[in-house]
Coordinates of C-alpha atoms in Angstrom, one line a residue:
X23 CA 132.2 86.6 79.3
X24 CA 134.9 88.6 77.8
X25 CA 135.0 91.5 75.2
X26 CA 132.8 94.5 74.7
X27 CA 129.3 95.0 73.2
X28 CA 130.7 95.9 69.8
X29 CA 132.8 92.8 69.5
X30 CA 129.8 90.7 70.5
X31 CA 127.3 92.3 68.0
X32 CA 123.8 93.1 68.1
X33 CA 122.4 89.5 67.6
X34 CA 125.1 88.0 69.9
X35 CA 124.3 90.4 72.5
X36 CA 120.5 89.6 72.2
X37 CA 121.3 85.9 72.3
X38 CA 123.3 86.5 75.4
X39 CA 120.4 88.6 77.0
X40 CA 117.7 86.2 76.2
X41 CA 119.6 83.3 77.3
X42 CA 119.5 84.3 81.0
X43 CA 115.8 84.7 81.1
X44 CA 113.0 82.7 82.7
X45 CA 109.2 82.6 82.0
X46 CA 105.8 82.4 83.6
X47 CA 102.7 80.6 82.6
X48 CA 101.2 83.9 81.3
X49 CA 104.0 84.0 78.5
X50 CA 102.3 82.1 75.6
X51 CA 105.3 83.4 73.3
X52 CA 108.5 84.7 74.6
X53 CA 111.3 86.5 73.1
X54 CA 112.8 85.6 69.5
X55 CA 109.8 86.5 67.2
X56 CA 108.5 89.7 65.7
X57 CA 106.6 90.1 69.0
X58 CA 105.6 88.4 72.2
X59 CA 102.3 87.0 73.2
X60 CA 101.2 87.2 76.8
X61 CA 97.9 86.0 78.0
X62 CA 95.3 88.6 79.1
X63 CA 92.5 86.6 80.9
X64 CA 90.7 89.9 82.1
X65 CA 90.9 91.2 78.4
X66 CA 92.2 94.4 79.5
X67 CA 95.9 95.2 79.6
X68 CA 97.6 97.6 82.2
X69 CA 100.9 99.1 80.7
X70 CA 103.4 101.6 82.0
X71 CA 106.6 102.8 80.7
X72 CA 109.7 104.6 82.1
X73 CA 113.2 105.4 81.3
X74 CA 116.4 105.4 83.3
X75 CA 119.3 107.4 81.9
X76 CA 123.0 107.1 83.0
X77 CA 124.1 110.2 84.8
X78 CA 120.7 111.2 85.8
X79 CA 118.8 108.1 87.2
X80 CA 122.0 105.8 88.0
X81 CA 125.8 106.2 88.4
X82 CA 128.0 103.2 87.7
X83 CA 130.4 104.1 90.4
X84 CA 127.3 103.9 93.0
X85 CA 125.3 101.0 91.6
X86 CA 126.2 97.8 89.9
X87 CA 124.5 96.6 86.6
X88 CA 122.6 94.4 88.5
X89 CA 121.4 96.9 90.9
X90 CA 120.4 99.0 88.0
X91 CA 118.4 96.3 86.6
X92 CA 116.6 95.7 89.9
X93 CA 115.6 99.2 90.0
X94 CA 114.6 99.7 86.5
X95 CA 112.3 96.8 86.7
X96 CA 110.7 97.7 90.1
X97 CA 110.0 101.3 89.4
X98 CA 107.8 100.0 86.5
X99 CA 106.4 97.0 88.0
X100 CA 105.3 99.2 91.0
X101 CA 103.1 101.5 88.6
X102 CA 101.2 98.3 87.6
X103 CA 100.9 97.3 91.2
X104 CA 99.5 100.7 92.1
X105 CA 96.7 100.4 89.6
X106 CA 95.6 97.3 91.4
X107 CA 96.8 94.9 88.9
X108 CA 99.1 92.0 89.0
X109 CA 102.3 92.4 86.9
X110 CA 102.7 89.8 83.9
X111 CA 105.3 90.9 81.5
X112 CA 108.1 93.3 81.0
X113 CA 109.8 94.6 77.9
X114 CA 113.5 96.2 77.6
X115 CA 114.7 98.6 75.4
X116 CA 118.6 99.2 75.8
X117 CA 120.9 101.7 74.5
X118 CA 124.5 101.0 75.0
X119 CA 127.9 102.2 73.9
X120 CA 129.9 99.8 71.7
X121 CA 132.9 99.7 74.0
X122 CA 130.6 98.7 77.1
X123 CA 131.9 95.5 78.6
X124 CA 129.5 92.4 77.7
X125 CA 129.1 91.8 81.5
X126 CA 127.4 95.0 82.0
X127 CA 124.3 94.4 80.0
X128 CA 124.4 90.8 81.0
X129 CA 124.3 91.5 84.7
X130 CA 121.8 94.3 83.9
X131 CA 119.3 91.5 82.7
X132 CA 120.0 89.3 85.6
X133 CA 118.9 92.2 87.8
X134 CA 115.8 92.9 85.8
X135 CA 114.8 89.1 85.7
X136 CA 115.2 88.6 89.3
X137 CA 113.0 91.6 90.0
X138 CA 110.4 90.2 87.7
X139 CA 110.5 87.1 89.6
X140 CA 109.8 88.8 92.7
X141 CA 106.6 90.5 91.4
X142 CA 105.6 87.1 89.3
X143 CA 106.2 88.7 85.8
X144 CA 108.7 87.9 83.2
X145 CA 111.0 89.5 80.6
X146 CA 109.1 88.7 77.1
X147 CA 111.3 91.0 74.7
X148 CA 112.8 94.1 73.6
X149 CA 115.4 95.7 71.6
X150 CA 119.2 97.0 71.7
X151 CA 120.6 100.0 70.2
X152 CA 124.1 101.4 70.1
X153 CA 124.4 105.0 71.4
X154 CA 126.6 107.1 73.6
X155 CA 125.0 107.1 76.8
X156 CA 123.4 104.0 78.6
X157 CA 119.6 104.2 78.6
X158 CA 117.4 101.7 80.1
X159 CA 113.7 101.7 78.8
X160 CA 111.0 99.7 80.4
X161 CA 107.7 98.7 79.5
X162 CA 105.7 96.8 82.2
X163 CA 102.5 94.9 81.6
X164 CA 99.6 93.8 84.1
X165 CA 96.3 92.1 84.5
X166 CA 93.4 93.4 86.5
X167 CA 92.1 90.0 87.1
X168 CA 88.6 91.0 86.8
X169 CA 88.6 94.0 89.0
X170 CA 88.5 97.6 88.2
X171 CA 91.7 99.7 88.1
X172 CA 92.3 102.0 91.1
X173 CA 93.0 105.3 89.8
X174 CA 94.2 108.8 91.2
X175 CA 90.7 110.2 90.8
X176 CA 88.5 108.4 93.3
X177 CA 89.3 109.7 96.8
X178 CA 86.6 111.3 98.4
X179 CA 86.2 113.3 101.4
X180 CA 86.2 111.3 104.6
X181 CA 88.6 108.7 103.5
X182 CA 91.5 107.9 105.4
X183 CA 95.0 107.9 103.8
X184 CA 97.3 104.8 104.1
X185 CA 100.7 103.5 103.1
X186 CA 102.6 100.8 103.1
X187 CA 106.2 100.3 102.4
X188 CA 109.3 102.4 103.1
X189 CA 109.3 106.1 102.9
X190 CA 112.3 108.3 102.7
X191 CA 114.9 105.3 102.7
X192 CA 116.1 106.0 99.1
X193 CA 116.5 109.7 99.6
X194 CA 118.6 108.9 102.9
X195 CA 120.6 106.4 101.1
X196 CA 121.1 109.1 98.2
X197 CA 122.5 111.7 100.8
X198 CA 124.7 109.0 102.2
X199 CA 126.1 108.1 98.6
X200 CA 126.4 112.0 97.6
X201 CA 128.7 112.3 100.7
X202 CA 131.1 109.8 99.6
X203 CA 129.8 107.1 102.3
X204 CA 128.5 103.5 101.8
X205 CA 126.9 103.0 105.0
X206 CA 124.3 102.8 106.9
X207 CA 124.1 99.8 104.6
X208 CA 120.3 99.4 104.7
X209 CA 119.5 102.9 103.5
X210 CA 122.2 102.6 100.5
X211 CA 120.5 99.5 99.5
X212 CA 117.2 100.7 99.6
X213 CA 118.3 103.4 97.0
X214 CA 120.1 101.1 94.8
X215 CA 117.4 98.5 94.9
X216 CA 114.0 99.6 95.9
X217 CA 111.7 97.1 97.1
X218 CA 107.9 97.9 96.5
X219 CA 105.3 95.9 98.1
X220 CA 103.8 94.5 95.0
X221 CA 101.0 92.3 96.5
X222 CA 99.8 95.5 98.0
X223 CA 98.3 97.1 95.2
X224 CA 96.0 94.5 94.1
X225 CA 95.4 93.8 97.9
X226 CA 94.3 97.3 98.3
X227 CA 91.8 97.2 95.3
X228 CA 90.2 94.1 97.3
X229 CA 90.1 96.1 100.5
X230 CA 88.2 98.7 98.7
X231 CA 90.7 101.6 97.8
X232 CA 89.3 104.5 96.3
X233 CA 92.6 106.0 94.9
X234 CA 96.0 104.9 94.7
X235 CA 99.5 105.4 93.6
X236 CA 103.1 104.4 94.1
X237 CA 105.6 106.9 95.7
X238 CA 107.9 107.8 93.0
X239 CA 108.4 111.5 93.1
X240 CA 107.7 112.0 96.8
X241 CA 104.7 111.4 99.0
X242 CA 103.5 114.9 99.0
X243 CA 104.1 115.1 95.2
X244 CA 102.5 112.0 94.4
X245 CA 99.3 112.4 96.8
X246 CA 99.2 115.9 95.1
X247 CA 98.5 114.1 92.1
X248 CA 95.5 112.4 93.9
X249 CA 94.2 115.5 95.3
X250 CA 94.2 117.2 91.8
X251 CA 92.6 114.3 90.1
X252 CA 89.9 113.9 92.8
X253 CA 89.5 117.3 93.5
X254 CA 90.2 117.1 97.3
X255 CA 92.3 118.4 99.8
X256 CA 94.7 115.5 101.8
X257 CA 96.0 116.6 105.2
X258 CA 98.9 114.4 106.6
X259 CA 99.6 114.1 110.3
X260 CA 103.3 114.2 110.7
X261 CA 103.0 112.4 114.1
X262 CA 101.7 109.4 112.5
X263 CA 104.5 109.2 109.9
X264 CA 107.3 106.7 110.9
X265 CA 110.9 108.2 110.8
X266 CA 113.2 105.5 111.8
X267 CA 116.0 106.4 114.7
X268 CA 118.6 105.5 112.4
X269 CA 117.2 107.8 109.5
X270 CA 117.1 110.8 112.3
X271 CA 120.9 109.8 112.9
X272 CA 121.9 110.3 109.3
X273 CA 119.8 113.7 109.1
X274 CA 121.5 115.0 112.2
X275 CA 124.8 114.2 110.5
X276 CA 124.2 115.7 107.4
X277 CA 122.0 118.7 108.5
X278 CA 118.7 117.5 107.0
X279 CA 115.4 117.0 108.8
X280 CA 114.5 113.6 108.0
X281 CA 110.8 114.5 107.5
X282 CA 112.1 116.2 104.2
X283 CA 113.2 112.7 103.0
X284 CA 110.0 111.1 104.2
X285 CA 107.7 113.6 102.4
X286 CA 109.7 114.6 99.5
X287 CA 111.9 111.5 98.9
X288 CA 111.1 109.4 96.0
X289 CA 111.9 106.0 94.6
X290 CA 111.1 103.9 97.7
X291 CA 107.8 102.9 95.5
X292 CA 105.7 102.5 98.7
X293 CA 102.0 102.3 97.9
X294 CA 99.9 105.0 99.1
X295 CA 96.1 104.7 99.0
X296 CA 92.8 106.3 100.1
X297 CA 90.1 104.0 101.8
X298 CA 86.6 104.5 103.0
X299 CA 86.8 105.4 106.9
X300 CA 85.3 102.2 107.7
X301 CA 87.7 99.9 105.9
X302 CA 89.4 97.3 107.8
X303 CA 93.1 97.6 107.0
X304 CA 95.6 94.9 107.8
X305 CA 98.8 95.7 110.0
X306 CA 100.7 96.7 107.1
X307 CA 98.8 99.7 106.3
X308 CA 99.6 103.0 108.3
X309 CA 97.0 105.3 108.3
X310 CA 98.7 108.9 108.0
X311 CA 96.0 111.4 107.1
X312 CA 92.6 112.0 105.8
X313 CA 90.7 113.5 102.8
X314 CA 89.1 116.6 103.1
X315 CA 86.8 118.9 101.2
X316 CA 89.1 121.4 99.2
X317 CA 89.0 124.8 100.8
X318 CA 90.4 126.4 97.6
X319 CA 92.7 124.5 95.0
X320 CA 93.0 120.8 95.5
X321 CA 96.4 120.2 97.5
X322 CA 98.2 118.4 100.1
X323 CA 98.9 119.7 103.5
X324 CA 100.8 118.6 106.5
X325 CA 99.3 119.2 110.0
X326 CA 96.8 121.7 108.2
X327 CA 99.5 123.8 106.8
X328 CA 100.9 123.8 103.3
X329 CA 104.2 121.9 102.8
X330 CA 106.6 124.2 101.3
X331 CA 109.0 121.8 99.6
X332 CA 108.3 120.2 96.0
X333 CA 109.1 116.5 95.3
X334 CA 111.0 115.5 92.3
X335 CA 110.2 117.0 88.9
X336 CA 112.4 116.0 85.8
X337 CA 112.3 119.2 84.6
X338 CA 112.8 121.1 87.7
X339 CA 116.1 122.2 89.4
X340 CA 118.7 119.6 88.6
X341 CA 119.5 116.7 91.0
X342 CA 122.6 114.6 91.1
X343 CA 122.2 111.1 89.5
X344 CA 121.0 107.9 90.9

């Protein structure tokens, strides 16, 4: 492909993007009409939406368009899985400058399509608009398959807290990129393309999870949402939280305690849930704490003490992009 988005035009760009898509049996009518039709056997639809803004959520000198597509899809599909649902479909809203090379949105769509395939979903439609700043807006849909949704409000005193997936890898990768490096590659790639354990969300529902969320803003911050919604205290045991040796090496090199990344770093989209104490959890789940009666306000503590560092807040102190 050659040329720019402006030279291709709105409908030419739409044709180019939709030509790259695949489908699934859940899609009864895909792109090309006024709206898509997606099967909802459960007769309930789980929906989530999110935005990625260039300069705040991604940088083109750090990530390829394909990387951004994988990341944009992953963070939304993870929200569906964290409700105990199976992802089914995704809609894309895209704002791009007219002078942007056509290859960029095309590769973005390839990334979104491929991440959807990992989760078992498909892109079913969207919209493209001209604008000054690249903005990627995603809406993801899912099916509960006759299970009840696992919300943030069901944690009970006596439950255990368990996690599956990576913690702190994306934040460590961000620290590496911020200092102008591109290795260790595993951590940089974890930042560019998170790998949510999509299967773990519905599986956790089947295991009796009482509350669940994905780790998008930081483990302590996201468990804080569960603590507040459930009106409980959650205490984490730092000794039970894995800190890979290579992450410790990065922390030593940049002067950061790696536990900060594990407890505060978001965008890994691990799944964290609370379970009854007698739940039989597979090996992929790591028990890292417990749910207690709140001593005062609902909160998250670490080794019995308040954790002094906040997670990510879009309207808090600024943070470099991607």
